[in-house]
mmCIF file of C-alpha atoms and ligand atoms in Angstrom:
data_model
loop_
_atom_site.group_PDB
_atom_site.id
_atom_site.type_symbol
_atom_site.label_atom_id
_atom_site.label_comp_id
_atom_site.label_asym_id
_atom_site.label_seq_id
_atom_site.Cartn_x
_atom_site.Cartn_y
_atom_site.Cartn_z
ATOM 1 C CA UNK A 296 -65.775 7.158 10.846
ATOM 2 C CA UNK A 297 -69.416 7.754 9.928
ATOM 3 C CA UNK A 298 -70.600 10.756 11.942
ATOM 4 C CA UNK A 299 -74.036 10.821 10.339
ATOM 5 C CA UNK A 300 -77.004 9.303 12.174
ATOM 6 C CA UNK A 301 -78.845 6.583 10.246
ATOM 7 C CA UNK A 302 -81.460 7.765 7.753
ATOM 8 C CA UNK A 303 -84.942 7.941 9.325
ATOM 9 C CA UNK A 304 -86.989 4.855 8.552
ATOM 10 C CA UNK A 305 -89.705 6.998 6.982
ATOM 11 C CA UNK A 306 -87.220 8.468 4.514
ATOM 12 C CA UNK A 307 -86.424 5.162 2.832
ATOM 13 C CA UNK A 308 -87.586 4.861 -0.793
ATOM 14 C CA UNK A 309 -87.584 1.442 -2.375
ATOM 15 C CA UNK A 310 -89.955 2.330 -5.207
ATOM 16 C CA UNK A 311 -90.622 5.297 -7.447
ATOM 17 C CA UNK A 312 -93.427 7.434 -5.967
ATOM 18 C CA UNK A 313 -96.075 8.272 -8.559
ATOM 19 C CA UNK A 314 -96.953 11.689 -9.962
ATOM 20 C CA UNK A 315 -100.097 13.596 -8.938
ATOM 21 C CA UNK A 316 -101.451 14.259 -12.446
ATOM 22 C CA UNK A 317 -100.358 12.371 -15.540
ATOM 23 C CA UNK A 318 -101.111 15.447 -17.721
ATOM 24 C CA UNK A 319 -98.291 17.367 -16.054
ATOM 25 C CA UNK A 320 -95.640 14.899 -14.906
ATOM 26 C CA UNK A 321 -91.916 14.791 -15.557
ATOM 27 C CA UNK A 322 -92.411 11.182 -16.544
ATOM 28 C CA UNK A 323 -95.066 8.556 -15.947
ATOM 29 C CA UNK A 324 -92.932 5.407 -15.781
ATOM 30 C CA UNK A 325 -94.020 3.020 -13.041
ATOM 31 C CA UNK A 326 -90.518 2.380 -11.740
ATOM 32 C CA UNK A 327 -87.029 3.862 -11.681
ATOM 33 C CA UNK A 328 -85.028 3.803 -14.908
ATOM 34 C CA UNK A 329 -83.640 0.251 -15.316
ATOM 35 C CA UNK A 330 -80.062 1.568 -15.530
ATOM 36 C CA UNK A 331 -80.549 3.293 -12.171
ATOM 37 C CA UNK A 332 -82.034 0.235 -10.495
ATOM 38 C CA UNK A 333 -79.223 -1.862 -11.864
ATOM 39 C CA UNK A 334 -76.484 0.566 -10.802
ATOM 40 C CA UNK A 335 -77.914 0.757 -7.300
ATOM 41 C CA UNK A 336 -77.935 -3.003 -6.997
ATOM 42 C CA UNK A 337 -74.297 -2.953 -8.007
ATOM 43 C CA UNK A 338 -73.680 -0.274 -5.372
ATOM 44 C CA UNK A 339 -73.591 -3.139 -2.882
ATOM 45 C CA UNK A 340 -70.443 -4.183 -4.650
ATOM 46 C CA UNK A 341 -69.264 -0.598 -4.980
ATOM 47 C CA UNK A 342 -69.832 0.687 -8.500
ATOM 48 C CA UNK A 343 -71.963 3.736 -7.647
ATOM 49 C CA UNK A 344 -70.708 6.751 -5.624
ATOM 50 C CA UNK A 345 -71.335 6.368 -1.913
ATOM 51 C CA UNK A 346 -73.031 9.638 -1.130
ATOM 52 C CA UNK A 347 -75.246 11.759 -3.328
ATOM 53 C CA UNK A 348 -76.597 15.228 -2.828
ATOM 54 C CA UNK A 349 -78.842 17.450 -4.904
ATOM 55 C CA UNK A 350 -79.506 21.158 -4.560
ATOM 56 C CA UNK A 351 -83.150 22.190 -4.745
ATOM 57 C CA UNK A 352 -84.312 25.811 -4.755
ATOM 58 C CA UNK A 353 -87.803 26.880 -3.726
ATOM 59 C CA UNK A 354 -89.048 30.130 -5.274
ATOM 60 C CA UNK A 355 -92.342 32.010 -5.592
ATOM 61 C CA UNK A 356 -94.243 35.113 -4.477
ATOM 62 C CA UNK A 357 -94.108 36.318 -0.906
ATOM 63 C CA UNK A 358 -96.401 34.523 1.526
ATOM 64 C CA UNK A 359 -97.381 31.720 -0.865
ATOM 65 C CA UNK A 360 -96.188 29.244 1.758
ATOM 66 C CA UNK A 361 -92.649 28.179 0.746
ATOM 67 C CA UNK A 362 -91.289 28.128 4.293
ATOM 68 C CA UNK A 363 -94.372 26.353 5.666
ATOM 69 C CA UNK A 364 -94.067 23.687 2.972
ATOM 70 C CA UNK A 365 -90.455 22.930 3.873
ATOM 71 C CA UNK A 366 -91.185 23.055 7.599
ATOM 72 C CA UNK A 367 -94.136 20.684 7.255
ATOM 73 C CA UNK A 368 -91.936 18.121 5.548
ATOM 74 C CA UNK A 369 -88.660 18.541 7.429
ATOM 75 C CA UNK A 370 -89.978 19.317 10.926
ATOM 76 C CA UNK A 371 -93.647 18.329 10.742
ATOM 77 C CA UNK A 372 -94.623 21.749 12.060
ATOM 78 C CA UNK A 373 -96.953 24.496 10.856
ATOM 79 C CA UNK A 374 -96.923 28.143 11.923
ATOM 80 C CA UNK A 375 -100.032 30.165 11.125
ATOM 81 C CA UNK A 376 -98.175 33.430 11.674
ATOM 82 C CA UNK A 377 -96.321 34.859 8.697
ATOM 83 C CA UNK A 378 -92.612 35.480 9.215
ATOM 84 C CA UNK A 379 -90.990 36.618 5.988
ATOM 85 C CA UNK A 380 -87.845 34.788 4.958
ATOM 86 C CA UNK A 381 -84.971 37.242 4.770
ATOM 87 C CA UNK A 382 -82.655 36.264 1.938
ATOM 88 C CA UNK A 383 -82.517 32.479 2.207
ATOM 89 C CA UNK A 384 -82.906 29.627 4.667
ATOM 90 C CA UNK A 385 -81.529 26.170 4.259
ATOM 91 C CA UNK A 386 -82.599 22.658 5.257
ATOM 92 C CA UNK A 387 -80.915 19.359 4.571
ATOM 93 C CA UNK A 388 -83.109 16.277 4.321
ATOM 94 C CA UNK A 389 -81.583 12.820 4.174
ATOM 95 C CA UNK A 390 -83.069 9.855 2.315
ATOM 96 C CA UNK A 391 -82.115 6.394 1.288
ATOM 97 C CA UNK A 392 -83.129 5.634 -2.283
ATOM 98 C CA UNK A 393 -82.751 2.083 -3.623
ATOM 99 C CA UNK A 394 -80.304 1.460 -0.795
ATOM 100 C CA UNK A 395 -78.127 4.503 -1.597
ATOM 101 C CA UNK A 396 -77.804 7.451 0.832
ATOM 102 C CA UNK A 397 -79.105 10.609 -0.805
ATOM 103 C CA UNK A 398 -79.680 14.138 0.478
ATOM 104 C CA UNK A 399 -81.763 17.046 -0.675
ATOM 105 C CA UNK A 400 -80.361 20.475 0.089
ATOM 106 C CA UNK A 401 -83.516 22.597 0.259
ATOM 107 C CA UNK A 402 -82.937 26.321 -0.286
ATOM 108 C CA UNK A 403 -85.940 28.322 0.928
ATOM 109 C CA UNK A 404 -85.722 31.733 -0.761
ATOM 110 C CA UNK A 405 -87.438 35.030 0.058
ATOM 111 C CA UNK A 406 -90.408 36.085 -2.044
ATOM 112 C CA UNK A 407 -90.303 39.724 -0.953
ATOM 113 C CA UNK A 408 -88.992 42.006 -3.666
ATOM 114 C CA UNK A 409 -86.470 43.728 -1.373
ATOM 115 C CA UNK A 410 -84.754 40.407 -0.550
ATOM 116 C CA UNK A 411 -84.871 39.015 -4.072
ATOM 117 C CA UNK A 412 -81.374 40.080 -5.090
ATOM 118 C CA UNK A 413 -79.850 38.340 -2.046
ATOM 119 C CA UNK A 414 -81.910 35.206 -2.672
ATOM 120 C CA UNK A 415 -81.071 35.018 -6.365
ATOM 121 C CA UNK A 416 -77.361 34.685 -5.592
ATOM 122 C CA UNK A 417 -78.219 31.202 -4.243
ATOM 123 C CA UNK A 418 -80.006 29.996 -7.381
ATOM 124 C CA UNK A 419 -76.914 28.624 -9.118
ATOM 125 C CA UNK A 420 -76.231 24.890 -9.365
ATOM 126 C CA UNK A 421 -79.767 23.670 -8.689
ATOM 127 C CA UNK A 422 -80.777 20.200 -9.844
ATOM 128 C CA UNK A 423 -84.430 20.971 -9.200
ATOM 129 C CA UNK A 424 -86.501 24.140 -9.013
ATOM 130 C CA UNK A 425 -89.740 24.184 -7.036
ATOM 131 C CA UNK A 426 -91.950 27.119 -8.029
ATOM 132 C CA UNK A 427 -94.715 27.683 -5.504
ATOM 133 C CA UNK A 428 -97.951 29.609 -6.031
ATOM 134 C CA UNK A 429 -101.067 30.046 -3.883
ATOM 135 C CA UNK A 430 -104.023 28.058 -5.249
ATOM 136 C CA UNK A 431 -106.287 30.870 -4.051
ATOM 137 C CA UNK A 432 -104.421 33.692 -5.772
ATOM 138 C CA UNK A 433 -104.353 33.637 -9.552
ATOM 139 C CA UNK A 434 -101.753 36.440 -9.697
ATOM 140 C CA UNK A 435 -99.269 34.238 -7.862
ATOM 141 C CA UNK A 436 -99.725 31.597 -10.576
ATOM 142 C CA UNK A 437 -99.112 34.219 -13.288
ATOM 143 C CA UNK A 438 -95.920 35.298 -11.522
ATOM 144 C CA UNK A 439 -94.469 31.789 -11.619
ATOM 145 C CA UNK A 440 -93.290 32.449 -15.205
ATOM 146 C CA UNK A 441 -91.062 35.273 -13.991
ATOM 147 C CA UNK A 442 -89.773 33.234 -11.033
ATOM 148 C CA UNK A 443 -88.867 30.441 -13.407
ATOM 149 C CA UNK A 444 -87.162 32.779 -15.874
ATOM 150 C CA UNK A 445 -85.050 34.283 -13.085
ATOM 151 C CA UNK A 446 -84.088 30.884 -11.669
ATOM 152 C CA UNK A 447 -83.181 29.539 -15.110
ATOM 153 C CA UNK A 448 -80.775 32.443 -15.751
ATOM 154 C CA UNK A 449 -78.491 30.785 -13.198
ATOM 155 C CA UNK A 450 -79.069 27.167 -14.208
ATOM 156 C CA UNK A 451 -78.911 24.817 -17.155
ATOM 157 C CA UNK A 452 -82.501 24.568 -18.464
ATOM 158 C CA UNK A 453 -81.741 21.268 -20.195
ATOM 159 C CA UNK A 454 -80.817 19.401 -17.021
ATOM 160 C CA UNK A 455 -82.813 21.010 -14.221
ATOM 161 C CA UNK A 456 -86.079 19.385 -13.034
ATOM 162 C CA UNK A 457 -89.060 21.684 -12.567
ATOM 163 C CA UNK A 458 -91.968 21.367 -10.148
ATOM 164 C CA UNK A 459 -94.959 23.724 -10.075
ATOM 165 C CA UNK A 460 -96.650 23.532 -6.678
ATOM 166 C CA UNK A 461 -100.025 25.003 -5.733
ATOM 167 C CA UNK A 462 -100.149 25.687 -1.982
ATOM 168 C CA UNK A 463 -102.876 26.237 0.636
ATOM 169 C CA UNK A 464 -105.204 23.656 -0.874
ATOM 170 C CA UNK A 465 -107.148 23.597 2.401
ATOM 171 C CA UNK A 466 -108.401 27.120 1.675
ATOM 172 C CA UNK A 467 -110.108 26.336 -1.639
ATOM 173 C CA UNK A 468 -113.514 24.760 -2.087
ATOM 174 C CA UNK A 469 -113.549 21.753 -4.451
ATOM 175 C CA UNK A 470 -115.171 23.919 -7.157
ATOM 176 C CA UNK A 471 -112.556 26.684 -6.804
ATOM 177 C CA UNK A 472 -109.815 24.095 -6.829
ATOM 178 C CA UNK A 473 -111.007 22.509 -10.065
ATOM 179 C CA UNK A 474 -110.976 25.898 -11.803
ATOM 180 C CA UNK A 475 -107.503 26.780 -10.564
ATOM 181 C CA UNK A 476 -106.130 23.349 -11.364
ATOM 182 C CA UNK A 477 -107.080 23.779 -15.012
ATOM 183 C CA UNK A 478 -104.935 26.906 -15.310
ATOM 184 C CA UNK A 479 -102.158 25.418 -13.230
ATOM 185 C CA UNK A 480 -101.945 22.266 -15.376
ATOM 186 C CA UNK A 481 -101.721 24.456 -18.476
ATOM 187 C CA UNK A 482 -98.927 26.493 -16.913
ATOM 188 C CA UNK A 483 -97.076 23.352 -15.819
ATOM 189 C CA UNK A 484 -97.291 21.915 -19.333
ATOM 190 C CA UNK A 485 -95.933 25.151 -20.838
ATOM 191 C CA UNK A 486 -93.033 25.153 -18.371
ATOM 192 C CA UNK A 487 -92.462 21.403 -18.711
ATOM 193 C CA UNK A 488 -92.874 21.166 -14.963
ATOM 194 C CA UNK A 489 -94.520 18.506 -12.824
ATOM 195 C CA UNK A 490 -97.658 19.774 -11.111
ATOM 196 C CA UNK A 491 -98.532 19.255 -7.437
ATOM 197 C CA UNK A 492 -101.170 20.680 -5.085
ATOM 198 C CA UNK A 493 -100.473 20.643 -1.358
ATOM 199 C CA UNK A 494 -101.571 21.925 2.016
ATOM 200 C CA UNK A 495 -98.947 22.551 4.663
ATOM 201 C CA UNK A 496 -101.707 23.112 7.211
ATOM 202 C CA UNK A 497 -103.244 19.642 6.833
ATOM 203 C CA UNK A 498 -100.128 18.008 5.348
ATOM 204 C CA UNK A 499 -102.043 16.843 2.244
ATOM 205 C CA UNK A 500 -99.610 15.634 -0.448
ATOM 206 C CA UNK A 501 -96.572 17.195 1.251
ATOM 207 C CA UNK A 502 -94.742 13.956 1.930
ATOM 208 C CA UNK A 503 -95.743 12.471 -1.448
ATOM 209 C CA UNK A 504 -94.463 15.580 -3.190
ATOM 210 C CA UNK A 505 -91.025 15.651 -1.537
ATOM 211 C CA UNK A 506 -90.609 11.922 -2.036
ATOM 212 C CA UNK A 507 -91.251 12.427 -5.725
ATOM 213 C CA UNK A 508 -88.704 15.295 -5.800
ATOM 214 C CA UNK A 509 -86.157 13.113 -4.022
ATOM 215 C CA UNK A 510 -86.781 10.143 -6.322
ATOM 216 C CA UNK A 511 -86.632 12.069 -9.578
ATOM 217 C CA UNK A 512 -83.566 14.117 -8.656
ATOM 218 C CA UNK A 513 -81.847 10.943 -7.458
ATOM 219 C CA UNK A 514 -82.683 9.197 -10.711
ATOM 220 C CA UNK A 515 -81.368 12.119 -12.778
ATOM 221 C CA UNK A 516 -78.274 12.361 -10.583
ATOM 222 C CA UNK A 517 -77.408 8.649 -10.988
ATOM 223 C CA UNK A 518 -78.054 8.703 -14.751
ATOM 224 C CA UNK A 519 -75.747 11.723 -15.098
ATOM 225 C CA UNK A 520 -73.086 9.996 -13.040
ATOM 226 C CA UNK A 521 -73.344 6.814 -15.096
ATOM 227 C CA UNK A 522 -72.881 8.868 -18.238
ATOM 228 C CA UNK A 523 -69.851 10.618 -16.756
ATOM 229 C CA UNK A 524 -68.306 7.428 -15.421
ATOM 230 C CA UNK A 525 -68.845 5.828 -18.822
ATOM 231 C CA UNK A 526 -66.788 8.639 -20.340
ATOM 232 C CA UNK A 527 -64.112 8.292 -17.642
ATOM 233 C CA UNK A 528 -63.856 4.515 -17.964
ATOM 234 C CA UNK A 529 -60.372 3.345 -18.795
ATOM 235 C CA UNK A 530 -60.206 -0.281 -19.817
ATOM 236 C CA UNK A 531 -62.297 -2.078 -17.262
ATOM 237 C CA UNK A 532 -61.587 0.163 -14.245
ATOM 238 C CA UNK A 533 -63.496 3.180 -12.915
ATOM 239 C CA UNK A 534 -62.345 5.761 -10.353
ATOM 240 C CA UNK A 535 -65.425 6.953 -8.423
ATOM 241 C CA UNK A 536 -64.028 10.314 -7.256
ATOM 242 C CA UNK A 537 -60.661 12.032 -7.051
ATOM 243 C CA UNK A 538 -60.374 11.696 -3.284
ATOM 244 C CA UNK A 539 -61.570 8.117 -3.314
ATOM 245 C CA UNK A 540 -58.597 5.815 -2.957
ATOM 246 C CA UNK A 541 -60.575 2.714 -3.986
ATOM 247 C CA UNK A 542 -60.761 1.570 -7.535
ATOM 248 C CA UNK A 543 -63.769 -0.538 -8.367
ATOM 249 C CA UNK A 544 -64.015 -3.052 -11.108
ATOM 250 C CA UNK A 545 -66.999 -2.386 -13.343
ATOM 251 C CA UNK A 546 -69.324 -5.327 -13.762
ATOM 252 C CA UNK A 547 -69.415 -4.670 -17.485
ATOM 253 C CA UNK A 548 -70.588 -8.148 -18.408
ATOM 254 C CA UNK A 549 -73.371 -7.998 -15.838
ATOM 255 C CA UNK A 550 -74.355 -4.534 -17.095
ATOM 256 C CA UNK A 551 -74.868 -5.851 -20.565
ATOM 257 C CA UNK A 552 -77.452 -8.270 -19.270
ATOM 258 C CA UNK A 553 -79.329 -6.085 -16.794
ATOM 259 C CA UNK A 554 -79.005 -2.483 -18.041
ATOM 260 C CA UNK A 555 -80.538 -0.750 -21.024
HETATM 261 N N1 LIG B 896 -104.282 27.853 5.433
HETATM 262 C C1 LIG B 896 -103.010 27.724 5.064
HETATM 263 N N2 LIG B 896 -102.119 28.692 5.311
HETATM 264 C C2 LIG B 896 -100.846 28.519 4.922
HETATM 265 C C3 LIG B 896 -100.406 27.343 4.250
HETATM 266 N N3 LIG B 896 -99.101 27.468 3.989
HETATM 267 C C4 LIG B 896 -98.729 28.655 4.470
HETATM 268 N N4 LIG B 896 -99.775 29.301 5.041
HETATM 269 C C5 LIG B 896 -99.742 30.624 5.694
HETATM 270 O O1 LIG B 896 -99.311 31.591 4.760
HETATM 271 C C6 LIG B 896 -98.456 32.553 5.367
HETATM 272 C C7 LIG B 896 -97.136 32.629 4.619
HETATM 273 O O2 LIG B 896 -96.446 31.414 4.730
HETATM 274 P P1 LIG B 896 -94.844 31.310 4.509
HETATM 275 O O3 LIG B 896 -94.528 29.887 4.410
HETATM 276 O O4 LIG B 896 -94.143 32.091 5.538
HETATM 277 O O5 LIG B 896 -94.692 32.047 3.100
HETATM 278 P P2 LIG B 896 -93.363 32.231 2.233
HETATM 279 O O6 LIG B 896 -93.700 31.873 0.848
HETATM 280 O O7 LIG B 896 -92.248 31.507 2.852
HETATM 281 O O8 LIG B 896 -93.146 33.816 2.320
HETATM 282 P P3 LIG B 896 -91.734 34.617 2.098
HETATM 283 O O9 LIG B 896 -90.722 34.014 3.009
HETATM 284 O O10 LIG B 896 -92.023 36.048 2.457
HETATM 285 O O11 LIG B 896 -91.375 34.503 0.677
HETATM 286 C C8 LIG B 896 -98.316 32.150 6.817
HETATM 287 O O12 LIG B 896 -99.227 32.904 7.601
HETATM 288 C C9 LIG B 896 -98.725 30.668 6.825
HETATM 289 O O13 LIG B 896 -99.287 30.248 8.036
HETATM 290 C C10 LIG B 896 -101.373 26.318 4.005
HETATM 291 O O14 LIG B 896 -101.107 25.249 3.440
HETATM 292 N N5 LIG B 896 -102.662 26.564 4.432
HETATM 293 MG MG1 LIG B 897 -90.491 32.112 3.635
#
């Protein structure tokens, strides 16, 4: 029995959302990786796992706007009063990407020093790290290096996707923004992170940003699974997961013609 409600219509992704700035993007391809598109088409005949989930952690200095960013996207709300996150909070956001159900587990961590040790125990196993800084506070951009270093201690730097997000864009004048963006793009390039600038107050770029996070983590997740299932393949038969009683035939001939 499926106890989950259908995915909201505005959480359906049929195409790869584009990056904000080509200078600091995880990749600039126009569409999803052809192997991913192909595997998702085959999903209709059952060759890709049925339910995917990725853990995403959100880190950064206190009061940079991590909680407001998540709340703007998940609940479409904004609170102008600051309420510090104590330890961690958690939101689950469901999507459908290329016809496949996919969820982001969003871990909103505390920026306050005294809660940092609690929050850091939740860093492990992240597929994506979102490092937030305040576009109007250059120190918070400087501190992103330390936030990243701490988060990477608990994760595999070679497989995790990084996003550097400047918040509170509504508070900067265009001239101030241009100056800050220069430094932020440099930092993002050094970190090998994708750069975004958002406002949770106005909502600017918030939806576009999370859609990009969902799309890129989904893509990485499917590619990793295809690699694993390739290694697990015995003859022409693949078992999708240990508790899955169904065995699916791989469309190996079809793959040769439509996958890279
Ligand atoms: N003008 C403006 N204010 C914002 C924006 N985002 C957050 N704020 C304000 O900044 C303050 C801190 O926001 P939070 O989201 O609670 O900050 P946080 O990073 O979660 O802080 P910690 O939980 O302590 O780590 C609040 O007063 C928010 O209203 C924004 O986009 N624009
Ligand atoms: Mg918070």
